[in-house]
Coordinates of C-alpha atoms and ligand atoms in Angstrom, one line a residue:
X1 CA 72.5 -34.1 86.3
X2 CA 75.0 -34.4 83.2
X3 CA 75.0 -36.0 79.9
X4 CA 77.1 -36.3 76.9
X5 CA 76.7 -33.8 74.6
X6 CA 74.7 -35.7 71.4
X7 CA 77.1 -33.7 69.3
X8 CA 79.9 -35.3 70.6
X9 CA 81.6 -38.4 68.7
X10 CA 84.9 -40.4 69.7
X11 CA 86.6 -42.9 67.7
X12 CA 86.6 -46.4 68.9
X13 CA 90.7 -46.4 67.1
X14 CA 93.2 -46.7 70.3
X15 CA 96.3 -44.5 69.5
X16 CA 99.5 -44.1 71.8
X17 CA 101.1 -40.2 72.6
X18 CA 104.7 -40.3 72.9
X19 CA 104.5 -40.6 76.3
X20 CA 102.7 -44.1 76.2
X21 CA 99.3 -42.6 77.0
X22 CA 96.4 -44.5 75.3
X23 CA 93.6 -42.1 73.6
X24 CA 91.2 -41.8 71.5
X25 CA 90.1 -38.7 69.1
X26 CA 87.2 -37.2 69.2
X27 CA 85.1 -34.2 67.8
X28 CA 82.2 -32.0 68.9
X29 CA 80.3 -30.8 65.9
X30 CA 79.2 -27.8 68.1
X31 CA 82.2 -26.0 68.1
X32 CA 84.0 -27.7 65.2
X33 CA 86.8 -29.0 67.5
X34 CA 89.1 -32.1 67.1
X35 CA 90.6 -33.5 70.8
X36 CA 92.7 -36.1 71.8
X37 CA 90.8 -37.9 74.9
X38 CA 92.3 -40.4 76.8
X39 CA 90.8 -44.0 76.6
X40 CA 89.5 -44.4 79.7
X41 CA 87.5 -41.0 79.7
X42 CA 86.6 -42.0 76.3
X43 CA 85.1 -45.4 77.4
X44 CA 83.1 -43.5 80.2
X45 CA 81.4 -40.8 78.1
X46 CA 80.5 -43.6 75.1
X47 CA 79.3 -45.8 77.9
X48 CA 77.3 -42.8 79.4
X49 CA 75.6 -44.3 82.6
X50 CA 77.8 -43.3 85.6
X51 CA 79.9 -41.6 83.3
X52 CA 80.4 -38.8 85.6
X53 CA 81.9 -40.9 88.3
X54 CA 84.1 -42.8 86.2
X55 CA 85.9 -39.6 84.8
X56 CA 88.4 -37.4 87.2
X57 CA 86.9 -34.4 88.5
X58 CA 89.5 -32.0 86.4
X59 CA 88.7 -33.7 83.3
X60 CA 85.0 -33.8 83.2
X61 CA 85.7 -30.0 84.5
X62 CA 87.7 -29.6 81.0
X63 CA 84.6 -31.5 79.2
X64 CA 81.9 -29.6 80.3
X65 CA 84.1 -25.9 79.7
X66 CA 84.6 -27.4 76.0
X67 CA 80.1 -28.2 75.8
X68 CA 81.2 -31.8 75.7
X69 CA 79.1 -32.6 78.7
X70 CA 76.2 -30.5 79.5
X71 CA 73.2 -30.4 81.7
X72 CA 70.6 -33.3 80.9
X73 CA 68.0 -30.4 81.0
X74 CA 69.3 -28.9 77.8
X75 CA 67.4 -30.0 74.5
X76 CA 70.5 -29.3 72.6
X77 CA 68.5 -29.6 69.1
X78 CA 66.1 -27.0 69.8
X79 CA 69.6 -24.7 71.3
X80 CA 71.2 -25.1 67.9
X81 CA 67.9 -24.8 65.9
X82 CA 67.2 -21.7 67.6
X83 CA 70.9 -20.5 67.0
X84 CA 69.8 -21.2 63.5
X85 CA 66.6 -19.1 62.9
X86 CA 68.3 -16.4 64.8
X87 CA 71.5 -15.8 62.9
X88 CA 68.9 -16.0 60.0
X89 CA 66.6 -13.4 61.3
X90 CA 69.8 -11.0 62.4
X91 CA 70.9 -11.2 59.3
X92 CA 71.7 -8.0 57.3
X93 CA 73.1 -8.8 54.2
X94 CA 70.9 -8.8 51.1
X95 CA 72.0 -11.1 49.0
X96 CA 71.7 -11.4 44.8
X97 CA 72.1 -14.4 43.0
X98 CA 72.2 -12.9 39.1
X99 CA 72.2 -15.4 36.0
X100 CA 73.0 -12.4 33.7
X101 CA 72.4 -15.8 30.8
X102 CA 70.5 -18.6 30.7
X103 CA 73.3 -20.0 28.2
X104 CA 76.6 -22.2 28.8
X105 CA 78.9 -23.2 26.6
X106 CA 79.9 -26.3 28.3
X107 CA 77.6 -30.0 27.6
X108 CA 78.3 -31.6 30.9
X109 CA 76.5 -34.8 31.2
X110 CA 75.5 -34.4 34.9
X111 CA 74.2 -30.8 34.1
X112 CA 70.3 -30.6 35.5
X113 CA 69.7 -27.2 33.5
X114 CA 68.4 -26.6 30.0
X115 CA 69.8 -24.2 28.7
X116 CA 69.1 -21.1 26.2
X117 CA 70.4 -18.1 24.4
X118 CA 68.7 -15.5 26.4
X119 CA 69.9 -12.8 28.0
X120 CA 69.2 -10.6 30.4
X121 CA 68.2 -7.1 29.0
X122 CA 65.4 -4.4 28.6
X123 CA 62.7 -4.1 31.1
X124 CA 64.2 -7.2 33.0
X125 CA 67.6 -5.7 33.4
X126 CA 66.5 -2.4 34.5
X127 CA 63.8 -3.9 36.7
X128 CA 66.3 -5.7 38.2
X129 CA 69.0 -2.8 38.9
X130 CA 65.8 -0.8 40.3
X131 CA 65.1 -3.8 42.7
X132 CA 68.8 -3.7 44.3
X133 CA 69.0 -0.2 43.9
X134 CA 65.7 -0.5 46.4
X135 CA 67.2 -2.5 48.7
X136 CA 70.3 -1.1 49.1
X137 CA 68.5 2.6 49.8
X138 CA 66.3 0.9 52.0
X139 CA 68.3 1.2 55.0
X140 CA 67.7 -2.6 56.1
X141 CA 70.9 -3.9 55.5
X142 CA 74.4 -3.1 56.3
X143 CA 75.8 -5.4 53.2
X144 CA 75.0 -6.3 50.2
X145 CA 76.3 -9.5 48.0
X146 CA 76.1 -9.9 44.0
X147 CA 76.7 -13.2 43.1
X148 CA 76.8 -14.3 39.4
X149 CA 75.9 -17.5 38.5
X150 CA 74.7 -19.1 35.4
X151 CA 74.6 -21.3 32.8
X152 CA 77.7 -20.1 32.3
X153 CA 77.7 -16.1 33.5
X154 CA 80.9 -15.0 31.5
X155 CA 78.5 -15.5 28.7
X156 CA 76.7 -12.7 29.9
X157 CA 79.6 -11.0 30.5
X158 CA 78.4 -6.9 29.3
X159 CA 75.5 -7.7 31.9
X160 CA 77.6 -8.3 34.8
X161 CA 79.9 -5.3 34.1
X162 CA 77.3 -2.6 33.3
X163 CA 75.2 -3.5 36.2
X164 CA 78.2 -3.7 38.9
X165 CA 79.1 -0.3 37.5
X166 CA 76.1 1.0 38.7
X167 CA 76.0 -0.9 42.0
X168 CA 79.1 -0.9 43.4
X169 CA 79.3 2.8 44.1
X170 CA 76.1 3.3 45.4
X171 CA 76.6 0.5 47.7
X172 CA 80.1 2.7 48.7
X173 CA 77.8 6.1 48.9
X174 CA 74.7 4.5 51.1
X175 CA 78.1 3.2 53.3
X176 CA 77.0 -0.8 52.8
X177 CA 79.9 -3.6 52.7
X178 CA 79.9 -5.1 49.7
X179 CA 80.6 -8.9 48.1
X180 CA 80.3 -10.5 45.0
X181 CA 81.5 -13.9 43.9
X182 CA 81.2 -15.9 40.7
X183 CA 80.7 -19.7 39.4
X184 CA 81.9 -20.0 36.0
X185 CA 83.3 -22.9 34.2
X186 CA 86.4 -19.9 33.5
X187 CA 86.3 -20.9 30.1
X188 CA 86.2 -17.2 28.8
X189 CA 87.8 -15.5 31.5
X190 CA 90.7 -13.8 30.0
X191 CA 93.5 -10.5 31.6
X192 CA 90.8 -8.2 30.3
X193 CA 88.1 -9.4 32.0
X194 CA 89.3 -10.2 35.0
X195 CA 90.8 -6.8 35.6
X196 CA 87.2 -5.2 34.9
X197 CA 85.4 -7.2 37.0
X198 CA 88.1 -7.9 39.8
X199 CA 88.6 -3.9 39.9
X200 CA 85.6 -2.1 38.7
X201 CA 82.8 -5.5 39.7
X202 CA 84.5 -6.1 43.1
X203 CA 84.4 -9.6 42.4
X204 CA 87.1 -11.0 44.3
X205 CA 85.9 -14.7 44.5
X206 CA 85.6 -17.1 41.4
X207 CA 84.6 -21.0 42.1
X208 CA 85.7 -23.0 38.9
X209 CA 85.0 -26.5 38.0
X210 CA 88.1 -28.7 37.0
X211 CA 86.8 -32.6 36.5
X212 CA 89.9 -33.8 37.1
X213 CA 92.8 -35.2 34.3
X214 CA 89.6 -36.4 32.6
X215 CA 88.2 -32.8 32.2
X216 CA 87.8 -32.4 28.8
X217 CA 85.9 -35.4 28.2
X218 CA 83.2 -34.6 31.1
X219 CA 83.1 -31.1 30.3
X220 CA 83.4 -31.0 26.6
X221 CA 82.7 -27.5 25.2
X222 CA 79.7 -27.5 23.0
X223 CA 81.5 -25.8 20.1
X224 CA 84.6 -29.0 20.3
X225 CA 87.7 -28.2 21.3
X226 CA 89.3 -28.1 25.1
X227 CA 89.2 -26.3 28.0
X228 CA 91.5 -27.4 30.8
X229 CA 95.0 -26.0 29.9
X230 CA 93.7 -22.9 28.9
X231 CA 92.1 -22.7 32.3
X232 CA 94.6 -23.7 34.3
X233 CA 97.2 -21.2 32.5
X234 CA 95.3 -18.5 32.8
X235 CA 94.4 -19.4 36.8
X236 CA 98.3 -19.9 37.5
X237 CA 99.1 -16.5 35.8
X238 CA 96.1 -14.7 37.5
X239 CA 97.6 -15.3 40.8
X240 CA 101.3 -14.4 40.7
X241 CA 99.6 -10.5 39.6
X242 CA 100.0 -8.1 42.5
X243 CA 97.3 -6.0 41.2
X244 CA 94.8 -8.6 42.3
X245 CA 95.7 -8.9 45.6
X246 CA 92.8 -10.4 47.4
X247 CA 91.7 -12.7 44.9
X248 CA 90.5 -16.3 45.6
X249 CA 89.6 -19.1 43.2
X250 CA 88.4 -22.4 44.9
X251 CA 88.7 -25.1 42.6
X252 CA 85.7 -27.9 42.5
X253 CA 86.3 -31.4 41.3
X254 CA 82.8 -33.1 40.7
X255 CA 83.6 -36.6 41.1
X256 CA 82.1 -39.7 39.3
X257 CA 83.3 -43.0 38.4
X258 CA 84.3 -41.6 36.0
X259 CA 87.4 -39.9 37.5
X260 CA 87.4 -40.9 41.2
X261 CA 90.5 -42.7 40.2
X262 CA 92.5 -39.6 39.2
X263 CA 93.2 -37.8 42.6
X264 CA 97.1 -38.2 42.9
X265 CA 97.6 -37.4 39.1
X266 CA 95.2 -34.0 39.4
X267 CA 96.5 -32.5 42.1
X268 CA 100.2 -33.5 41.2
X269 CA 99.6 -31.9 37.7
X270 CA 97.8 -28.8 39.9
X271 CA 100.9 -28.1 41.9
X272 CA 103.5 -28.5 38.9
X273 CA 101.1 -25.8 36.9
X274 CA 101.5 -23.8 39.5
X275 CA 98.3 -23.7 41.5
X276 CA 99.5 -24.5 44.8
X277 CA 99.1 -20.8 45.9
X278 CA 97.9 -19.1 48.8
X279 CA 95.1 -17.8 46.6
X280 CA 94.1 -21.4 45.5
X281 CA 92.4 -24.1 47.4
X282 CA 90.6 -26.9 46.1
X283 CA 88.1 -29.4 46.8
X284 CA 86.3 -32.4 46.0
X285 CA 82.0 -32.7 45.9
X286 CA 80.2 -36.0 44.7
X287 CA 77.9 -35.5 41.5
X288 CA 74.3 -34.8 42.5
X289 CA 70.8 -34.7 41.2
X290 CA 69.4 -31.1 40.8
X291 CA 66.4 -33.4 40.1
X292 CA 67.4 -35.1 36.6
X293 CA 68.4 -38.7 37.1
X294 CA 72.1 -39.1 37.3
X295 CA 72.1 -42.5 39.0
X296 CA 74.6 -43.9 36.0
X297 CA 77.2 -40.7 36.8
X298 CA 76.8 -41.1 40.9
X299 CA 79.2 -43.1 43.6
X300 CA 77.2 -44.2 46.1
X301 CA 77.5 -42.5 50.2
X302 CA 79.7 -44.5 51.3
X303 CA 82.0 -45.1 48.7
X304 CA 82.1 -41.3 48.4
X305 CA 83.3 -41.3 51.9
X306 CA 86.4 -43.4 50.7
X307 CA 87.0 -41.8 47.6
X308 CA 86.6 -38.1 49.6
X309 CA 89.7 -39.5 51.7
X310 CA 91.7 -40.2 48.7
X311 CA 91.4 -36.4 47.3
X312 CA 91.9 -34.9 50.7
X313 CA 95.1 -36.9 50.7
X314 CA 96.3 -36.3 47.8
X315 CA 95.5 -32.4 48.3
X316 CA 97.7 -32.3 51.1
X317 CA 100.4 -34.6 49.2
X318 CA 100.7 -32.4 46.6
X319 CA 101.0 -29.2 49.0
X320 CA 97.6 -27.5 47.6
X321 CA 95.6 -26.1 50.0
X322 CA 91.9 -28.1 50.6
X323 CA 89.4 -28.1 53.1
X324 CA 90.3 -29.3 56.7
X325 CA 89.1 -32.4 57.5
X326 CA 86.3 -31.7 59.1
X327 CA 84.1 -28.7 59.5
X328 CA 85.5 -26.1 61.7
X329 CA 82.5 -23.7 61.7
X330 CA 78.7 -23.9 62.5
X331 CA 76.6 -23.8 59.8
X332 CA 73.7 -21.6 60.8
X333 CA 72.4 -20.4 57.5
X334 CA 72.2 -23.2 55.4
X335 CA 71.9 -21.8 52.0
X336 CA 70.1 -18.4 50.3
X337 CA 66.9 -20.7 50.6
X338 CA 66.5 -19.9 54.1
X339 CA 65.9 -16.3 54.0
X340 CA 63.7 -14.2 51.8
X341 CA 66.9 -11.3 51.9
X342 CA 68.4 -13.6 49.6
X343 CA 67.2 -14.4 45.9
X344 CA 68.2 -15.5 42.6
X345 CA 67.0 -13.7 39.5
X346 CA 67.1 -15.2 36.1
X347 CA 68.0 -13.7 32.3
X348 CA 63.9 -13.7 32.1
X349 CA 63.4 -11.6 35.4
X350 CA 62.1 -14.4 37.5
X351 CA 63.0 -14.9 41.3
X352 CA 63.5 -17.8 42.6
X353 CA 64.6 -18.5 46.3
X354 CA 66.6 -21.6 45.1
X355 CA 69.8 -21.8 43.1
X356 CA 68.3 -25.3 41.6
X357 CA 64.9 -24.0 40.4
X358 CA 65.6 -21.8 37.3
X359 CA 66.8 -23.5 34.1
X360 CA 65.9 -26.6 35.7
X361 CA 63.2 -28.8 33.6
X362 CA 60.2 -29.4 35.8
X363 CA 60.7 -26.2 38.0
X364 CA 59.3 -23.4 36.3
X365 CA 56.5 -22.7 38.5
X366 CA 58.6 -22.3 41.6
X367 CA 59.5 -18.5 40.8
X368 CA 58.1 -16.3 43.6
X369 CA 57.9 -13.6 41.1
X370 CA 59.2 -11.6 38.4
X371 CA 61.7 -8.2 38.9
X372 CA 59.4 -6.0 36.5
X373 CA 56.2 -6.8 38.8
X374 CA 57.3 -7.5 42.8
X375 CA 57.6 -4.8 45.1
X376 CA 60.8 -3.7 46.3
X377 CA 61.8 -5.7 49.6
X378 CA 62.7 -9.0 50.6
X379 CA 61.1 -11.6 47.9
X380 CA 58.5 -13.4 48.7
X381 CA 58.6 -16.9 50.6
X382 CA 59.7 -19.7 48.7
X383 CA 59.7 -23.4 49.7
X384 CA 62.3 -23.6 52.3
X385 CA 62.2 -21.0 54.6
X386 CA 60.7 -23.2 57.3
X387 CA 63.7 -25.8 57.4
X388 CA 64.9 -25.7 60.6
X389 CA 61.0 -26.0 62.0
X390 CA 61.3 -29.3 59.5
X391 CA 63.8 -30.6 61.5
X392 CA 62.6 -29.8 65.0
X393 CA 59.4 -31.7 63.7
X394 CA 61.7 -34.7 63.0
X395 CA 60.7 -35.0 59.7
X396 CA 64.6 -35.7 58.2
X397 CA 67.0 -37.5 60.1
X398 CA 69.2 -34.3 60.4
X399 CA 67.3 -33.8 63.7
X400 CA 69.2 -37.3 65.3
X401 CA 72.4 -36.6 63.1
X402 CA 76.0 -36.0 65.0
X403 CA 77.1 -33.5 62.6
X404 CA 73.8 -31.5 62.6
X405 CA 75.4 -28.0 64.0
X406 CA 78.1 -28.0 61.0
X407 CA 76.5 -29.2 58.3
X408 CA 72.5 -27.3 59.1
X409 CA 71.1 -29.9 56.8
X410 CA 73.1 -29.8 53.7
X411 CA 69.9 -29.0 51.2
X412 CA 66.5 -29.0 51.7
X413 CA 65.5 -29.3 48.3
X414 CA 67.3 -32.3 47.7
X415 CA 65.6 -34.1 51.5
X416 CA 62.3 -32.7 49.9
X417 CA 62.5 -34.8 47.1
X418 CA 64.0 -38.0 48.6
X419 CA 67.8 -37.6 47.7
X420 CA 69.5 -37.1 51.5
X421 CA 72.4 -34.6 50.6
X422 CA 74.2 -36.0 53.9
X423 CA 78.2 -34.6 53.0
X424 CA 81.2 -37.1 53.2
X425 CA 81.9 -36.3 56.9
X426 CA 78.8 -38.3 57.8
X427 CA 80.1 -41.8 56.3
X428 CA 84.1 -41.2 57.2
X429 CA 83.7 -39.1 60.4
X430 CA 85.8 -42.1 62.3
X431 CA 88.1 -42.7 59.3
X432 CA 88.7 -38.4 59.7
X433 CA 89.6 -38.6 63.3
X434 CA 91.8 -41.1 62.8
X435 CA 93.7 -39.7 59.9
X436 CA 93.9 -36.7 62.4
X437 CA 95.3 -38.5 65.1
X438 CA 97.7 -40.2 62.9
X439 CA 99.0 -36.4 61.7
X440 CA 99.9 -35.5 64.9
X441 CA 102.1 -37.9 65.5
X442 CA 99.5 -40.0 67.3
X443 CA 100.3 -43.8 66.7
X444 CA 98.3 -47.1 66.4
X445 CA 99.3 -49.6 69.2
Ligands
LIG1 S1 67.7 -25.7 48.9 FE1 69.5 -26.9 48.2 S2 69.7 -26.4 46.0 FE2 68.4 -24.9 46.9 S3 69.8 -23.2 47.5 FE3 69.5 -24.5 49.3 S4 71.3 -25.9 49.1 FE4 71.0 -25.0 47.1
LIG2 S1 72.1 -33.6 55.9 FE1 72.9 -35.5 56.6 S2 74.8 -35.0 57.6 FE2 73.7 -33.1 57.4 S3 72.6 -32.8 59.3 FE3 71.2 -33.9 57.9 S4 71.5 -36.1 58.4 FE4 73.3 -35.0 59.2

């Protein structure tokens, strides 16, 4: 017996091909694909009883090739949950997340963290280089990922230099692959810097906040004075250098009511400064709660969905490269939460085995340890690691969701403590497909 793949949704839109065939498009969150189907097969699968003898043969052939139809004997939750643990458990990157400051020099309003002047240094520091120096002679992994993250980490900008210098060759000797990224608000970064740590740090990928035309108002720099121009210069120069060939800067818009408005204007103003470059893309995330109440600053799911539309369109109007429309890849490893090969260590020494614990009021006792007393090795278990047995006990509605395989449960911090992180794609999945039927020439009867 067959069924329809639980994975599989069609939009109830009509559209014509050129050749006066009715369809109707359709996506399969299993392998991330968009299709046109044609309305009567469409009608057949949503109707699902019979379905197989109301389809032709060759077409529910093509349907169950593509994992649209599968056997009724498959439990395709516990197939994708058990991709899951597995990619997690194969594995064999060990992963870094380094706030080399607990400082920022940006006062955004939505920020959850509290931040301080300290830095990382003394036994912390050299605890910590001894912990990834561990790791990476271990022999457990065949890559290894620095990722600098803050407060702001260009405030702790001697930190991340000094302690790449010693990593990155190592990482070269003991033959390991090596990553590092950074999240910075790309106030400070400057040509000196980013030569040192695009050529001596390896750091190749920089994710920088730009709040839209409004910037400077919701990210005001705590000393006064502005931040966007200076940003965007330097981004727009940064790219045209053939020295830093593989360099990538995804650019995040948090939006609010604040500036949901301003999507044509932004990414208009983006392209005529120059950022509509290969190396650039950008993107568009609703504000959340890290756990601090930002109910004032937050557009609600479904008007998100909307407003997500708008700054996807005007992305593409403007010619910058964005996300496509819908996911295109599984999402087996949710985030670093998942696996204890992955932690974040603070200026203080302190592991945590989420990116929203540290700095974050109320959180301090979720560190797992500290660098100058854990043993080298994977850190210990934090609070997360069991998430895709959470959702095989259908305890979140992720285990019933359409979009489960792409999206892996967006955050289970944030379903732990009653916020559902669901992304855009759950509220305009229909409006998507039919923006991408309409792209290809598809038309509404
Ligand atoms: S649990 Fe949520 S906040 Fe924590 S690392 Fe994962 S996605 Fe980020
Ligand atoms: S977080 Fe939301 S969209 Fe993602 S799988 Fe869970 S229910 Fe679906």
């Amino acid at each position: 017996m067959l069924t329809v793949s639980r994975y599989l949704t069609i939009s109830e839109t009509d559209f014509t091909s050129a050749q006066g065939v009715a369809l109707r498009p359709a996506y399969l969150a299993t392998t991330g694909r968009l299709y046109m189907i044609d309305k009567d097969t469409a009608e057949a699968l949503n109707d699902e009883s019979g379905f197989e003898r109301k389809i032709r043969p060759d077409v529910l052939e093509d349907l169950i090739d593509a994992g649209a139809v599968i056997p009724d004997s498959v439990d395709e939750l516990e197939v994708i949950l058990e991709e899951n643990r597995r990619a997690i458990a194969e594995n064999r990157t060990r992963t870094f997340v380094i706030m080399p400051t607990s400082y920022c020099n940006l006062g955004c309003s939505y920020c959850g963290q509290a931040h301080t002047k300290a830095t990382l240094r003394g036994s912390h520091r050299s605890g910590l280089v001894r912990r990834i120096i561990g790791e990476i002679e271990s022999g457990c992994y065949d890559g290894i990922a620095l990722n600098w993250f803050g407060g702001e980490p260009l405030m702790g900008y001697a930190n991340i230099r000094d302690i790449a210098r010693q990593i990155v060759p190592l990482a070269g000797d003991r033959g390991l692959s090596y990553w590092s990224q950074m999240v910075t608000n790309g106030v400070l970064l400057d040509a000196r810097q980013l030569d040192t740590l695009y050529h001596d740090c390896r750091v190749s990928f920089f994710e920088i906040t730009l709040d839209g035309t409004s910037h400077d108002l919701l990210r005001p720099k705590k000393a006064g004075g502005e931040s966007l121009d200076h940003i965007v210069n330097f981004l727009s120069w940064a790219v045209r250098q053939p020295q830093y060939e593989d360099l990538r800067i995804s650019i995040r818009t948090n939006v609010s009511p604040a500036n949901r408005g301003e999507a044509a204007e932004f990414a208009r103003t983006m392209a005529e400064r120059g950022l509509g470059h290969d190396k650039v893309s950008f993107y568009a995330a609703p504000i959340h709660s890290w756990g601090n109440d930002i109910s004032a600053l937050e557009l609600g799911k479904t008007a998100y969905g909307n407003v997500e539309l708008e700054w996807l369109q005007a992305y593409r109007d403007a010619g910058l490269n964005c996300p496509s429309l819908v996911p295109t890849q599984r999402k087996k490893i949710v985030c670093i939460a998942m696996q204890t090969s992955a932690e974040v260590i603070t200026s203080s020494g302190e592991v945590f085995s989420c990116t929203e614990q540290p700095l974050v009021p109320g959180y301090e006792n979720t560190a797992v340890g500290n660098v100058s007393s854990l043993r080298i090795g994977r850190r210990p278990a934090g609070l997360y690691e069991t998430w895709n047995d959470e959702i095989s006990s259908g305890n979140y509605s992720c285990a019933t969701c359409a979009i489960l395989p792409v999206c892996g449960g967006s955050c289970p911090k944030a379903w732990a403590e009653g916020n559902p992180p669901c992304p855009a794609t759950k509220f305009n999945l229909s409006s998507k497909l039919d923006m991408y039927a309409s792209t290809h020439g598809f038309e509404r009867p």
